PDB file of C-alpha atoms and ligand atoms in Angstrom:
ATOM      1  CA  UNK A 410       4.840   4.525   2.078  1.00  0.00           C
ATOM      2  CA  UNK A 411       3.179   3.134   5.190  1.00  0.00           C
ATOM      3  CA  UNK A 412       0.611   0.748   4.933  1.00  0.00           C
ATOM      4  CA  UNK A 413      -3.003   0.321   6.739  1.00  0.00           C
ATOM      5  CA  UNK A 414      -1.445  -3.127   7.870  1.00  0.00           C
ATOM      6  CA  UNK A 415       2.007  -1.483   8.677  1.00  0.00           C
ATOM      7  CA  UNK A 416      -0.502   0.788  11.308  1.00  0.00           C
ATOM      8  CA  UNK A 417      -2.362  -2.577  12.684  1.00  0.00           C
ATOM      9  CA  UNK A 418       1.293  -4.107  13.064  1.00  0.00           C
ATOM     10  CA  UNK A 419       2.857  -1.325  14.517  1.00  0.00           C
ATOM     11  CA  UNK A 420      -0.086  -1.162  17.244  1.00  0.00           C
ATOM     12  CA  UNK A 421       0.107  -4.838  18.280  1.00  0.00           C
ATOM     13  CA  UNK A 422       4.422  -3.997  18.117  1.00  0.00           C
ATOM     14  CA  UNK A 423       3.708  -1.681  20.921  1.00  0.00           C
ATOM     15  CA  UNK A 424       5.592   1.002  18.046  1.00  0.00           C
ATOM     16  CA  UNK A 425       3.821   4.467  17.908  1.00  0.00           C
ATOM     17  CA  UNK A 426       2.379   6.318  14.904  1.00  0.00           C
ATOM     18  CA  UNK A 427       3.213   9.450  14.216  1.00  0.00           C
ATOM     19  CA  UNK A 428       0.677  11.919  12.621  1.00  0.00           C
ATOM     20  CA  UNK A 429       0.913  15.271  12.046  1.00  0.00           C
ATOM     21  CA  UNK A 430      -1.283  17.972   9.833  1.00  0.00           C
ATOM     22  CA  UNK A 431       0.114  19.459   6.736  1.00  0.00           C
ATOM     23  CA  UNK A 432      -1.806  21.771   3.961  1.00  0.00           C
ATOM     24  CA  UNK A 433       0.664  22.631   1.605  1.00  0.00           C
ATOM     25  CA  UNK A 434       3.483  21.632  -0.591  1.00  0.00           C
ATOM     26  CA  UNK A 435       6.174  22.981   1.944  1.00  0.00           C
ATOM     27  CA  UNK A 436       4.539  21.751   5.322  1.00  0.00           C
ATOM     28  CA  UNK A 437       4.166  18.224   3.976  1.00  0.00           C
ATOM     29  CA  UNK A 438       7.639  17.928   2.716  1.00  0.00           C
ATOM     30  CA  UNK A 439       9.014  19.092   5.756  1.00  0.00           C
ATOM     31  CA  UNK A 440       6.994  16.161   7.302  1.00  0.00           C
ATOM     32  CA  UNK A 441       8.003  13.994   4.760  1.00  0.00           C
ATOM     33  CA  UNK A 442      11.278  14.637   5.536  1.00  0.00           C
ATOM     34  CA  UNK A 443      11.135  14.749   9.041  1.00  0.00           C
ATOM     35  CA  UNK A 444       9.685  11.133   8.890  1.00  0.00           C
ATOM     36  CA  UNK A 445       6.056  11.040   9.576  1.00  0.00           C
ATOM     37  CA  UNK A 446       4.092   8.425   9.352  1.00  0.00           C
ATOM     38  CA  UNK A 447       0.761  10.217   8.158  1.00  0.00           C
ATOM     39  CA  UNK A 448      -0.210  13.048   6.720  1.00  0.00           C
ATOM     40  CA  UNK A 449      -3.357  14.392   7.757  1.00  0.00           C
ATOM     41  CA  UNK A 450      -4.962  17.439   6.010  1.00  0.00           C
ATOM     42  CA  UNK A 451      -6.743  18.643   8.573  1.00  0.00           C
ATOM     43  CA  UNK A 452     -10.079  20.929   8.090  1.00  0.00           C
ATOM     44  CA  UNK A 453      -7.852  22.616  10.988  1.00  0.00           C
ATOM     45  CA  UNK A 454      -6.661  24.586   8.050  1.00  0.00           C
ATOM     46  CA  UNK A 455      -9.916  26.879   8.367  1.00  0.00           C
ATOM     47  CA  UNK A 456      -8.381  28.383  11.435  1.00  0.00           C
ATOM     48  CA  UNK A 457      -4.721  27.799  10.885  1.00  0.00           C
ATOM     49  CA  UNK A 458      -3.945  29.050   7.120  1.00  0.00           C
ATOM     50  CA  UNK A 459      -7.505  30.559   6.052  1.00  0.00           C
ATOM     51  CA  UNK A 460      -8.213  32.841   9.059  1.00  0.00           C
ATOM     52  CA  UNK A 461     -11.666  31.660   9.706  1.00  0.00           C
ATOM     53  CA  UNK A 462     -12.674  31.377  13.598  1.00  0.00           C
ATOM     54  CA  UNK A 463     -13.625  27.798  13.318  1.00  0.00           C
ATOM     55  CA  UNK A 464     -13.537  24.669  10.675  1.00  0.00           C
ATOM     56  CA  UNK A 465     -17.335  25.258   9.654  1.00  0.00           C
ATOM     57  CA  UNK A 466     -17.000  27.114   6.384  1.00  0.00           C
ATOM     58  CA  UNK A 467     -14.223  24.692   5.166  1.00  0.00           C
ATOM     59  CA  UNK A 468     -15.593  23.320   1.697  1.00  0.00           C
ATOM     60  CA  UNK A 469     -14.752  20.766  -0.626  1.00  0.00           C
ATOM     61  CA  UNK A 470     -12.971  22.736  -3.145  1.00  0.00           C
ATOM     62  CA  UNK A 471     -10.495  23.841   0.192  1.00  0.00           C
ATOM     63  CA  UNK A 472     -10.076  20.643   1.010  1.00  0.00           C
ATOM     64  CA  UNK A 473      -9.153  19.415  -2.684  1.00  0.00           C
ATOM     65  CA  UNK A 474      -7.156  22.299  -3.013  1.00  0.00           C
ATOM     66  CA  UNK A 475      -4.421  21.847  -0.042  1.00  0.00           C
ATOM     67  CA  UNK A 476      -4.507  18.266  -0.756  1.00  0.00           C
ATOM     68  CA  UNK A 477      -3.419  18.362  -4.095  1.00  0.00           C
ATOM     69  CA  UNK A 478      -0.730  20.982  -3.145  1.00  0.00           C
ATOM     70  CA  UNK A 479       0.296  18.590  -0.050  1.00  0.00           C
ATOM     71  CA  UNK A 480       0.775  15.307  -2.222  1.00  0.00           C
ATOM     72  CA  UNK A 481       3.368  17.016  -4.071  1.00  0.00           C
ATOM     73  CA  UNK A 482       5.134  17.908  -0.665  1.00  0.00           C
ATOM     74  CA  UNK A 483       4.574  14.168   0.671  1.00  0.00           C
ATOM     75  CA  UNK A 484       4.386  11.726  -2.706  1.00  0.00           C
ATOM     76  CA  UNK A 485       5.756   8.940  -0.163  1.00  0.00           C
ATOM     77  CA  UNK A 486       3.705   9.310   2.906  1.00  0.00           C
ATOM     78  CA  UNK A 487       0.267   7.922   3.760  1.00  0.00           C
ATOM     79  CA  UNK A 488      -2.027  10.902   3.408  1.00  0.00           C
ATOM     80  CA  UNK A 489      -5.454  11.602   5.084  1.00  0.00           C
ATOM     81  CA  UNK A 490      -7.802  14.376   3.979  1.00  0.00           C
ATOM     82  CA  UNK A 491     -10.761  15.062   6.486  1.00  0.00           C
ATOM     83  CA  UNK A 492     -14.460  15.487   4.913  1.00  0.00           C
ATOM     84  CA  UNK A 493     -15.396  19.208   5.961  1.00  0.00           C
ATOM     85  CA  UNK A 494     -18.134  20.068   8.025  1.00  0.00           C
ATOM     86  CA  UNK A 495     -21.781  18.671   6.498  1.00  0.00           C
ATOM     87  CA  UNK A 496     -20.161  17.115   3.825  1.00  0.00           C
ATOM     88  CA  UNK A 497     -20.900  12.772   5.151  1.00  0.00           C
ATOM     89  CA  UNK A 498     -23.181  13.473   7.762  1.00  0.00           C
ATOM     90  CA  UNK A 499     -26.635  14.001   5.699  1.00  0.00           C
ATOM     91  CA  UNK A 500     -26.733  10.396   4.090  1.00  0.00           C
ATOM     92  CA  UNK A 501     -23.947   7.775   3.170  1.00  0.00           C
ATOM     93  CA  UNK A 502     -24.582   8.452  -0.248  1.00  0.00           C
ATOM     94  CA  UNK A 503     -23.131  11.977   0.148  1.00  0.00           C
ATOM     95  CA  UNK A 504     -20.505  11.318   2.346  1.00  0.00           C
ATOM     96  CA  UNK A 505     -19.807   8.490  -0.679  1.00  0.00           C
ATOM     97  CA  UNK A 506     -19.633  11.037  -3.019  1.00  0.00           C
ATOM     98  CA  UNK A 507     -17.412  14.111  -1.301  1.00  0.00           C
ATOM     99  CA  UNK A 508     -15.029  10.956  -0.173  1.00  0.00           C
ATOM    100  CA  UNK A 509     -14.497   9.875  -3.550  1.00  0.00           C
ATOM    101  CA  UNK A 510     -13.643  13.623  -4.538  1.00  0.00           C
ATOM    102  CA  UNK A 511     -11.206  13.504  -2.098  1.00  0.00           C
ATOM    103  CA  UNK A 512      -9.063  10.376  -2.863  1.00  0.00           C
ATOM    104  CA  UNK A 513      -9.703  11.198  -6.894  1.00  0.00           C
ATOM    105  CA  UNK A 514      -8.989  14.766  -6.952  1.00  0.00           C
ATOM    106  CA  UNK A 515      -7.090  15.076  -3.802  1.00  0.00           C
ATOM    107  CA  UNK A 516      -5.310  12.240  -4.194  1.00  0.00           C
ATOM    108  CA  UNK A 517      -5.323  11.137  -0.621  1.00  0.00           C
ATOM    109  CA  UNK A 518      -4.911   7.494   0.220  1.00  0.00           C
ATOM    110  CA  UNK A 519      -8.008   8.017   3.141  1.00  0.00           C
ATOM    111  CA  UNK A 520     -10.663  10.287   4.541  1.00  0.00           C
ATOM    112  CA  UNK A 521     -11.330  11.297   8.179  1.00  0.00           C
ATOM    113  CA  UNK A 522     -14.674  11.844   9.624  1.00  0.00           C
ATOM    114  CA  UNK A 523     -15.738  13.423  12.964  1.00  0.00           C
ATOM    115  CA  UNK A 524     -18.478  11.760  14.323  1.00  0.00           C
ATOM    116  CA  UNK A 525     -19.697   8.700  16.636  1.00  0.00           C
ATOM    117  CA  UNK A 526     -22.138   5.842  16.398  1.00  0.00           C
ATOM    118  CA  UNK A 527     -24.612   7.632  14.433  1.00  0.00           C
ATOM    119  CA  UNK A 528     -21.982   8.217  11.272  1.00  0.00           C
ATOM    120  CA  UNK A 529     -21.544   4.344  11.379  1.00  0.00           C
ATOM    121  CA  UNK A 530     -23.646   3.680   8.215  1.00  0.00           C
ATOM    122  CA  UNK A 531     -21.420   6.122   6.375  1.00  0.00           C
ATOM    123  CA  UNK A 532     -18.039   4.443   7.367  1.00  0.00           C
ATOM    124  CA  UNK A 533     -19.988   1.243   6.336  1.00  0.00           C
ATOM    125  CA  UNK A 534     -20.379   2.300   3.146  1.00  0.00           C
ATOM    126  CA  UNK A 535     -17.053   4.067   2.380  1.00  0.00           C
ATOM    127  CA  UNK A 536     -15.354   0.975   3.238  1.00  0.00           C
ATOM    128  CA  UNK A 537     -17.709  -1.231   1.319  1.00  0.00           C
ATOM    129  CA  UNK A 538     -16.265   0.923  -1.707  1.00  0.00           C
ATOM    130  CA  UNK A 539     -12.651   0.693  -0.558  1.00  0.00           C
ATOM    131  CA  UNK A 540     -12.191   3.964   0.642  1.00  0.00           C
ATOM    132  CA  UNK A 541     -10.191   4.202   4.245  1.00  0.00           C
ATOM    133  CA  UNK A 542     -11.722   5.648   6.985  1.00  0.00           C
ATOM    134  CA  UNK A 543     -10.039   7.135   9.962  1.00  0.00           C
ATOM    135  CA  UNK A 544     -12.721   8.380  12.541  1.00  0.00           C
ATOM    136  CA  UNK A 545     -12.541  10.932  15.268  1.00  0.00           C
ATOM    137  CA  UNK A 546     -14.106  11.327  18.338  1.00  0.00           C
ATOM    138  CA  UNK A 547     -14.579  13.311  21.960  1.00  0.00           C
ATOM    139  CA  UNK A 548     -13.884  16.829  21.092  1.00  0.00           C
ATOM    140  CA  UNK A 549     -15.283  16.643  17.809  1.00  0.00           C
ATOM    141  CA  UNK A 550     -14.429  20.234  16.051  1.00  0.00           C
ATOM    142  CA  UNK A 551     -17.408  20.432  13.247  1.00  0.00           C
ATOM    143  CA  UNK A 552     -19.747  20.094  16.198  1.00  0.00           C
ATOM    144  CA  UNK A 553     -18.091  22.525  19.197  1.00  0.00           C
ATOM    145  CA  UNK A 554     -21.162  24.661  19.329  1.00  0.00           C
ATOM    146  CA  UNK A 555     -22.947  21.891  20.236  1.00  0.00           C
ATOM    147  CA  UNK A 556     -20.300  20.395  22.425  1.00  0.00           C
ATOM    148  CA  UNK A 557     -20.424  23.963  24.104  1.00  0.00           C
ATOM    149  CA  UNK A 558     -17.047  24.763  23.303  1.00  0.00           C
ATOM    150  CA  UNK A 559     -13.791  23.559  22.627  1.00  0.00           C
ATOM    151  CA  UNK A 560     -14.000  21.287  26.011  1.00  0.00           C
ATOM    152  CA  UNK A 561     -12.551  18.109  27.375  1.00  0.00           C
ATOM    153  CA  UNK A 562     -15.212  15.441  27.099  1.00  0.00           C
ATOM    154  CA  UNK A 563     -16.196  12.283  28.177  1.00  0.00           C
ATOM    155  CA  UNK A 564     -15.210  12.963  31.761  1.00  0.00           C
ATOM    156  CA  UNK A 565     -18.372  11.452  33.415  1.00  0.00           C
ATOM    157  CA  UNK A 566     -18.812   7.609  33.657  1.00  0.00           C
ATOM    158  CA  UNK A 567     -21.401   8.249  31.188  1.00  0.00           C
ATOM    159  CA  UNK A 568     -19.628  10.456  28.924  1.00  0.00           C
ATOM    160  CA  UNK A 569     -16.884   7.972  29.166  1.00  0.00           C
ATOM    161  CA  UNK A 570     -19.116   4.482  28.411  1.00  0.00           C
ATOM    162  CA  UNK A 571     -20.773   6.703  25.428  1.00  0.00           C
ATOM    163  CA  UNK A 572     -17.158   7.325  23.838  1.00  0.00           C
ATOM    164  CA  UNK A 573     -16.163   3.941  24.411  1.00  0.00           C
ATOM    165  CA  UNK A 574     -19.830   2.668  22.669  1.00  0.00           C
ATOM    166  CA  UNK A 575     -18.891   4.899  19.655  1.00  0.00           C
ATOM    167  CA  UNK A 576     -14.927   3.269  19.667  1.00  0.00           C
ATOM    168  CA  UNK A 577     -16.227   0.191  19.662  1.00  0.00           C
ATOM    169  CA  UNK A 578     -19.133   1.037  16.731  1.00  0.00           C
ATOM    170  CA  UNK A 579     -17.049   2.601  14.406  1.00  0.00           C
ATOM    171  CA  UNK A 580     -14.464  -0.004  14.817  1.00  0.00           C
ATOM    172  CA  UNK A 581     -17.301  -2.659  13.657  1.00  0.00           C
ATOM    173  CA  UNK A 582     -18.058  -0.631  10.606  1.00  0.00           C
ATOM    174  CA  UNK A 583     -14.900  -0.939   9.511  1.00  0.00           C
ATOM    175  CA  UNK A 584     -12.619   1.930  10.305  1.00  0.00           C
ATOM    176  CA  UNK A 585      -8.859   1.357  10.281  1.00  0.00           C
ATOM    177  CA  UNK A 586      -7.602   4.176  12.691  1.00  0.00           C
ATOM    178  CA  UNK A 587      -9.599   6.439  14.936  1.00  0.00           C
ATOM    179  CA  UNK A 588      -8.422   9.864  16.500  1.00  0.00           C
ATOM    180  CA  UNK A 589      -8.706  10.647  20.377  1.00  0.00           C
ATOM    181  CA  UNK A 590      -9.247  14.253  20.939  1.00  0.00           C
ATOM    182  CA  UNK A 591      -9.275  15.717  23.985  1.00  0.00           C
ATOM    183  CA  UNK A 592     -10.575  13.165  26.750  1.00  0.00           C
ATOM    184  CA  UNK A 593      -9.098  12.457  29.724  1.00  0.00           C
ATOM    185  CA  UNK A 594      -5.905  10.280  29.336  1.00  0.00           C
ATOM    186  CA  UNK A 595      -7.293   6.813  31.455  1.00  0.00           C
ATOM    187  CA  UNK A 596     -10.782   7.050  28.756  1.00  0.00           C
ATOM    188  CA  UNK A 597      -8.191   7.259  26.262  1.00  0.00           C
ATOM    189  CA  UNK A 598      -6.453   4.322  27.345  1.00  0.00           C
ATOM    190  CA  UNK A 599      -9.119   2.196  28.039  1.00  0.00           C
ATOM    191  CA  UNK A 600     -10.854   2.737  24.640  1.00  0.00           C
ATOM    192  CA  UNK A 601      -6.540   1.794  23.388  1.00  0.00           C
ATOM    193  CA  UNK A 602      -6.858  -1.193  25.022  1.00  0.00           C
ATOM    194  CA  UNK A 603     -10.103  -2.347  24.119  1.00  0.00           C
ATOM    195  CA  UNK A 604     -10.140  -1.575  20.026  1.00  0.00           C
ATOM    196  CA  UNK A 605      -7.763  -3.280  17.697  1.00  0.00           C
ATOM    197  CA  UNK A 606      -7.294  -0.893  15.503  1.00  0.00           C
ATOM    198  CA  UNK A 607      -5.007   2.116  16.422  1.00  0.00           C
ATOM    199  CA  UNK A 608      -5.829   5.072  18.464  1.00  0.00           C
ATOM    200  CA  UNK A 609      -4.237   8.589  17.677  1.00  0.00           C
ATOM    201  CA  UNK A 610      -4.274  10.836  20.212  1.00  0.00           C
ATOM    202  CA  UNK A 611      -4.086  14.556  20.439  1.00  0.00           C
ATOM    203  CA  UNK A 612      -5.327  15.713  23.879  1.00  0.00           C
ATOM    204  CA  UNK A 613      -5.510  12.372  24.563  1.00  0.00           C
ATOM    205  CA  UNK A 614      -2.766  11.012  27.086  1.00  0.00           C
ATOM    206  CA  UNK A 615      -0.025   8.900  26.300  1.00  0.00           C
ATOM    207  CA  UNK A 616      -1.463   5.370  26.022  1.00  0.00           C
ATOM    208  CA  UNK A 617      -2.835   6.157  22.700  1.00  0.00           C
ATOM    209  CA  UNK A 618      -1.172   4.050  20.208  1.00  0.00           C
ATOM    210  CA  UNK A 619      -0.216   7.041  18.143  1.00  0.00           C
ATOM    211  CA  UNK A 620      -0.400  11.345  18.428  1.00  0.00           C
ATOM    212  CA  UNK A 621      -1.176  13.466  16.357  1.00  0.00           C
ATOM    213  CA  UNK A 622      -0.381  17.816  16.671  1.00  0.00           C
ATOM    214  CA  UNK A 623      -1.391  20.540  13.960  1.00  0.00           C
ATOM    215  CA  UNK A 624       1.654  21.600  11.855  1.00  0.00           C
ATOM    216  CA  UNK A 625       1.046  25.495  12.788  1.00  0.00           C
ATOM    217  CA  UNK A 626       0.777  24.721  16.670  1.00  0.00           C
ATOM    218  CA  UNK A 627       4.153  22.013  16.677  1.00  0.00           C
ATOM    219  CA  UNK A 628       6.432  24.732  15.269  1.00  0.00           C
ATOM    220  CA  UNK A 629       4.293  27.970  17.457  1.00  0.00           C
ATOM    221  CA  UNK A 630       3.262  29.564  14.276  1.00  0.00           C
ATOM    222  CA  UNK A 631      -0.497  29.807  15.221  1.00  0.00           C
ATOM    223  CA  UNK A 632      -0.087  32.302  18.048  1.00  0.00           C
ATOM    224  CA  UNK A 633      -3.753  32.947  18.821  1.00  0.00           C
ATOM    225  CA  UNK A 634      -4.599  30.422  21.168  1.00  0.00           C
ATOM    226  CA  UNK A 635      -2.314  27.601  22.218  1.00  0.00           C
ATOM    227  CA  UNK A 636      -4.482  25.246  23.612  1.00  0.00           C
ATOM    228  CA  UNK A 637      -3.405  22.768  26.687  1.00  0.00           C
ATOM    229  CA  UNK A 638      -2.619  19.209  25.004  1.00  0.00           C
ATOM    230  CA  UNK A 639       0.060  21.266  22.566  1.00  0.00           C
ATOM    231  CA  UNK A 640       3.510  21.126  22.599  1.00  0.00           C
ATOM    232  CA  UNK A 641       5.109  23.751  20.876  1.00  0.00           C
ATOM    233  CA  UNK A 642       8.656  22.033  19.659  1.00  0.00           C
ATOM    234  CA  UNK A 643       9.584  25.813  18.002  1.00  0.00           C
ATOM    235  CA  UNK A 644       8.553  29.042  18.283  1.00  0.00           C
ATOM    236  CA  UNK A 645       9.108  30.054  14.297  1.00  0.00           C
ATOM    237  CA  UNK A 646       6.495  32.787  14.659  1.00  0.00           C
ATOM    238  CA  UNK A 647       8.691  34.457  17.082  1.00  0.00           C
ATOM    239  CA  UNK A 648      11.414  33.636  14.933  1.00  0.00           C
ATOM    240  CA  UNK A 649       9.948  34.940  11.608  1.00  0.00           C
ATOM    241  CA  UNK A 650       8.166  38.043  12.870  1.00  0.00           C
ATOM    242  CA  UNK A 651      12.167  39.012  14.455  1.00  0.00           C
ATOM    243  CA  UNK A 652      13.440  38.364  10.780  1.00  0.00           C
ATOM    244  CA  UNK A 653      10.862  40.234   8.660  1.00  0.00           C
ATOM    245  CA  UNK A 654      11.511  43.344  10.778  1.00  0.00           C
ATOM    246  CA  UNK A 655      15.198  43.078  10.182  1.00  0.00           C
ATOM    247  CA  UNK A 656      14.601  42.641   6.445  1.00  0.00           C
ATOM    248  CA  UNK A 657      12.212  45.674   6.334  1.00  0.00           C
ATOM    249  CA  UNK A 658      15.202  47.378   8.466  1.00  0.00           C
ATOM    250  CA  UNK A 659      17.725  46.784   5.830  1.00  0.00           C
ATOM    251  CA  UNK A 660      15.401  47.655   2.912  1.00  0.00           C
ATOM    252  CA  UNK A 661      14.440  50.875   4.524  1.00  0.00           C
ATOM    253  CA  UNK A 662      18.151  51.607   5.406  1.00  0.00           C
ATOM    254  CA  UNK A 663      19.464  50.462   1.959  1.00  0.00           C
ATOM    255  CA  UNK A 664      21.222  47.975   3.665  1.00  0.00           C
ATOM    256  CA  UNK A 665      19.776  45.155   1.559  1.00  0.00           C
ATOM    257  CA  UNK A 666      20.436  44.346  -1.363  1.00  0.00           C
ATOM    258  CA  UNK A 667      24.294  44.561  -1.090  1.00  0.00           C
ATOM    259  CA  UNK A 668      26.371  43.520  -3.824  1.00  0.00           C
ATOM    260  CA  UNK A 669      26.239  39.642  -2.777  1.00  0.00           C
ATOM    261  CA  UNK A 670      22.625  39.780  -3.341  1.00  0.00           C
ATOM    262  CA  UNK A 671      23.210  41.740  -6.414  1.00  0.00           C
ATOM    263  CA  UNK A 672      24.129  41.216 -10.105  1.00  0.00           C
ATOM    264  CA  UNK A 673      26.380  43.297 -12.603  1.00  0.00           C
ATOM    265  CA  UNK A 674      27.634  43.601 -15.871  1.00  0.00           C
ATOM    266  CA  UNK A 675      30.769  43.571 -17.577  1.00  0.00           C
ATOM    267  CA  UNK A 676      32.847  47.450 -17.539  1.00  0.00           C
ATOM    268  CA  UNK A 677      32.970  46.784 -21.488  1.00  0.00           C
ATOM    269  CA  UNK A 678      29.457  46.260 -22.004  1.00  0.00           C
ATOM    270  CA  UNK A 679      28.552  49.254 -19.580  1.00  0.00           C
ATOM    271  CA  UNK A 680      30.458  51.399 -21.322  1.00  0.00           C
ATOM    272  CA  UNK A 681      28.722  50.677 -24.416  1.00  0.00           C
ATOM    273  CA  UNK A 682      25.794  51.686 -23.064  1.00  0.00           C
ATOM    274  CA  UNK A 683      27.081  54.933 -22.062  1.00  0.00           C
ATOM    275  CA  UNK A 684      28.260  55.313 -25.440  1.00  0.00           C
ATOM    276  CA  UNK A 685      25.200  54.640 -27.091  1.00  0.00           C
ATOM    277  CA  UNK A 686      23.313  56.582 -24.825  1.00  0.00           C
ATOM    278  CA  UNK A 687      25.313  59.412 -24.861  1.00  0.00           C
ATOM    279  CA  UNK A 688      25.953  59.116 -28.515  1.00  0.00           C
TER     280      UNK A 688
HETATM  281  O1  LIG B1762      -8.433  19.163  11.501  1.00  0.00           O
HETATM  282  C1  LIG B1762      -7.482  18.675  12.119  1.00  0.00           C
HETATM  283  O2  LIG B1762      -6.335  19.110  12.011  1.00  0.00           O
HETATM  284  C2  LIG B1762      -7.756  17.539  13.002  1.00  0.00           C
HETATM  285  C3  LIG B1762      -6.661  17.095  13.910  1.00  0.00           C
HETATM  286  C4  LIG B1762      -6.351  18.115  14.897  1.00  0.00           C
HETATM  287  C5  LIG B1762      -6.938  15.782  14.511  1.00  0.00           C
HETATM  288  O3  LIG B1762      -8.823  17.027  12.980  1.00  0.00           O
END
């Protein structure tokens, strides 16, 4: 497995991170396999495998729940499990206690937290008890109603200086990684250039130090919105949709199950049956 100072060396190596989400035993294996360097379990799992229209109602016990079910998948990769919405942001006391539940009953190896500046005292504190922090910034999900929307940000001088402030604030209080999403690619890379610790990217150019896609959205199995930063590397929902028709085709048709798919028994052994029946 990967190590926090394997990141830090593989930034100042000029060597990119790859991240990608996972929720379940299957996805993380196949990232596992595939070799990832971190597994994130992303709150993105509200929209992507519960249904819900955004990552508010995540809760703990969701959270817990696909982590435990994705360490078994990935038992050798670095795993991340983001703190769902209101769950760090009232005190550092309660982010202290949801991101202990995490690493102890989710068995992650680090917790990710949307937020700028003003969640500094709560990566402070998770630190100070020797839980990792990854933090993410720009368009912060938990907050897109009061972002206005899933929208780019930070594409004002202004907007821009204020993401580099929070970079640079949640860097001081100790955070060992901190995701990029969706800002313009030259904020991106200035905010790269100026931290030490590693940037991950998703919707955030190519100069970040690492990227980062959603499992679902990689492979085009979340076909509801595909939003501009995503590359889809498959199109498995395509794929899947064409082969559950054919399998409800052959079942319908009596097709399938043929006798490959099929077992039997011995002619001696049936015949006793008929004999006993019959008899
Ligand atoms: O929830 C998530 O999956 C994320 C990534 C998209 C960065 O936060």
């Amino acid at each position: 497995m990967k190590t926090i100072s394997d990141f830090l060396q593989m930034k100042k190596n000029g060597e990119k991170i790859v991240m990608l989400t996972a929720y379940d035993y299957p996805s993380a294996r196949l990232a596992e396999e595939a070799g990832i360097d971190i597994v994130l379990v992303g709150d993105s799992l509200g929209m992507v495998v519960l249904g819900y229209d955004s990552t508010v109602p995540v809760t703990m016990a969701d959270m817990i729940h696909h982590s435990r079910a994705a360490r078994r998948g990935a038992k050798g990769t670095f795993m991340l499990t983001d703190m769902p919405y209101l769950t760090f942001q009232i005190s550092p006391a309660q982010a202290m206690e949801n991101a202990a539940r995490l690493v102890q009953e989710g068995g992650c190896e680090g917790v990710k937290i949307e937020g700028g500046e003003e969640i500094a005292p709560q990566v402070r504190a998770l630190v100070k008890a020797g839980i990792p922090v990854c933090a993410h910034i720009g368009l912060t999900p938990q907050s897109a109603t009061a972002l206005s929307g899933y929208k780019v940000q930070g594409r004002t001088a202004e907007a821009a200086t204020k993401l580099l402030h929070d970079a640079v604030a949640l860097e001081e209080a100790g955070a060992f990684m901190i995701v990029l999403e969706c800002i313009p690619a030259q904020v991106a890379e200035l905010i790269s250039t100026r931290l030490s610790i590693p940037t991950i990217g998703i919707g955030g150019g190519a100069a970040c130090d690492g990227q980062v896609l959603v499992f679902h959205d990689t492979l085009g199995l979340f076909e509801r919105f595909v939003p501009k930063f995503v590359k889809q590397f498959e199109t498995l929902g395509v794929k899947a949709r064409d082969a559950l028709s054919v399998y409800a085709d052959e079942v319908r048709s009596g097709t399938f199950p043929d006798a490959a798919h099929s077992f039997s028994m011995n002619e001696e052994q049936l015949q006793k049956i008929y004999g006993d029946v019959q008899g």
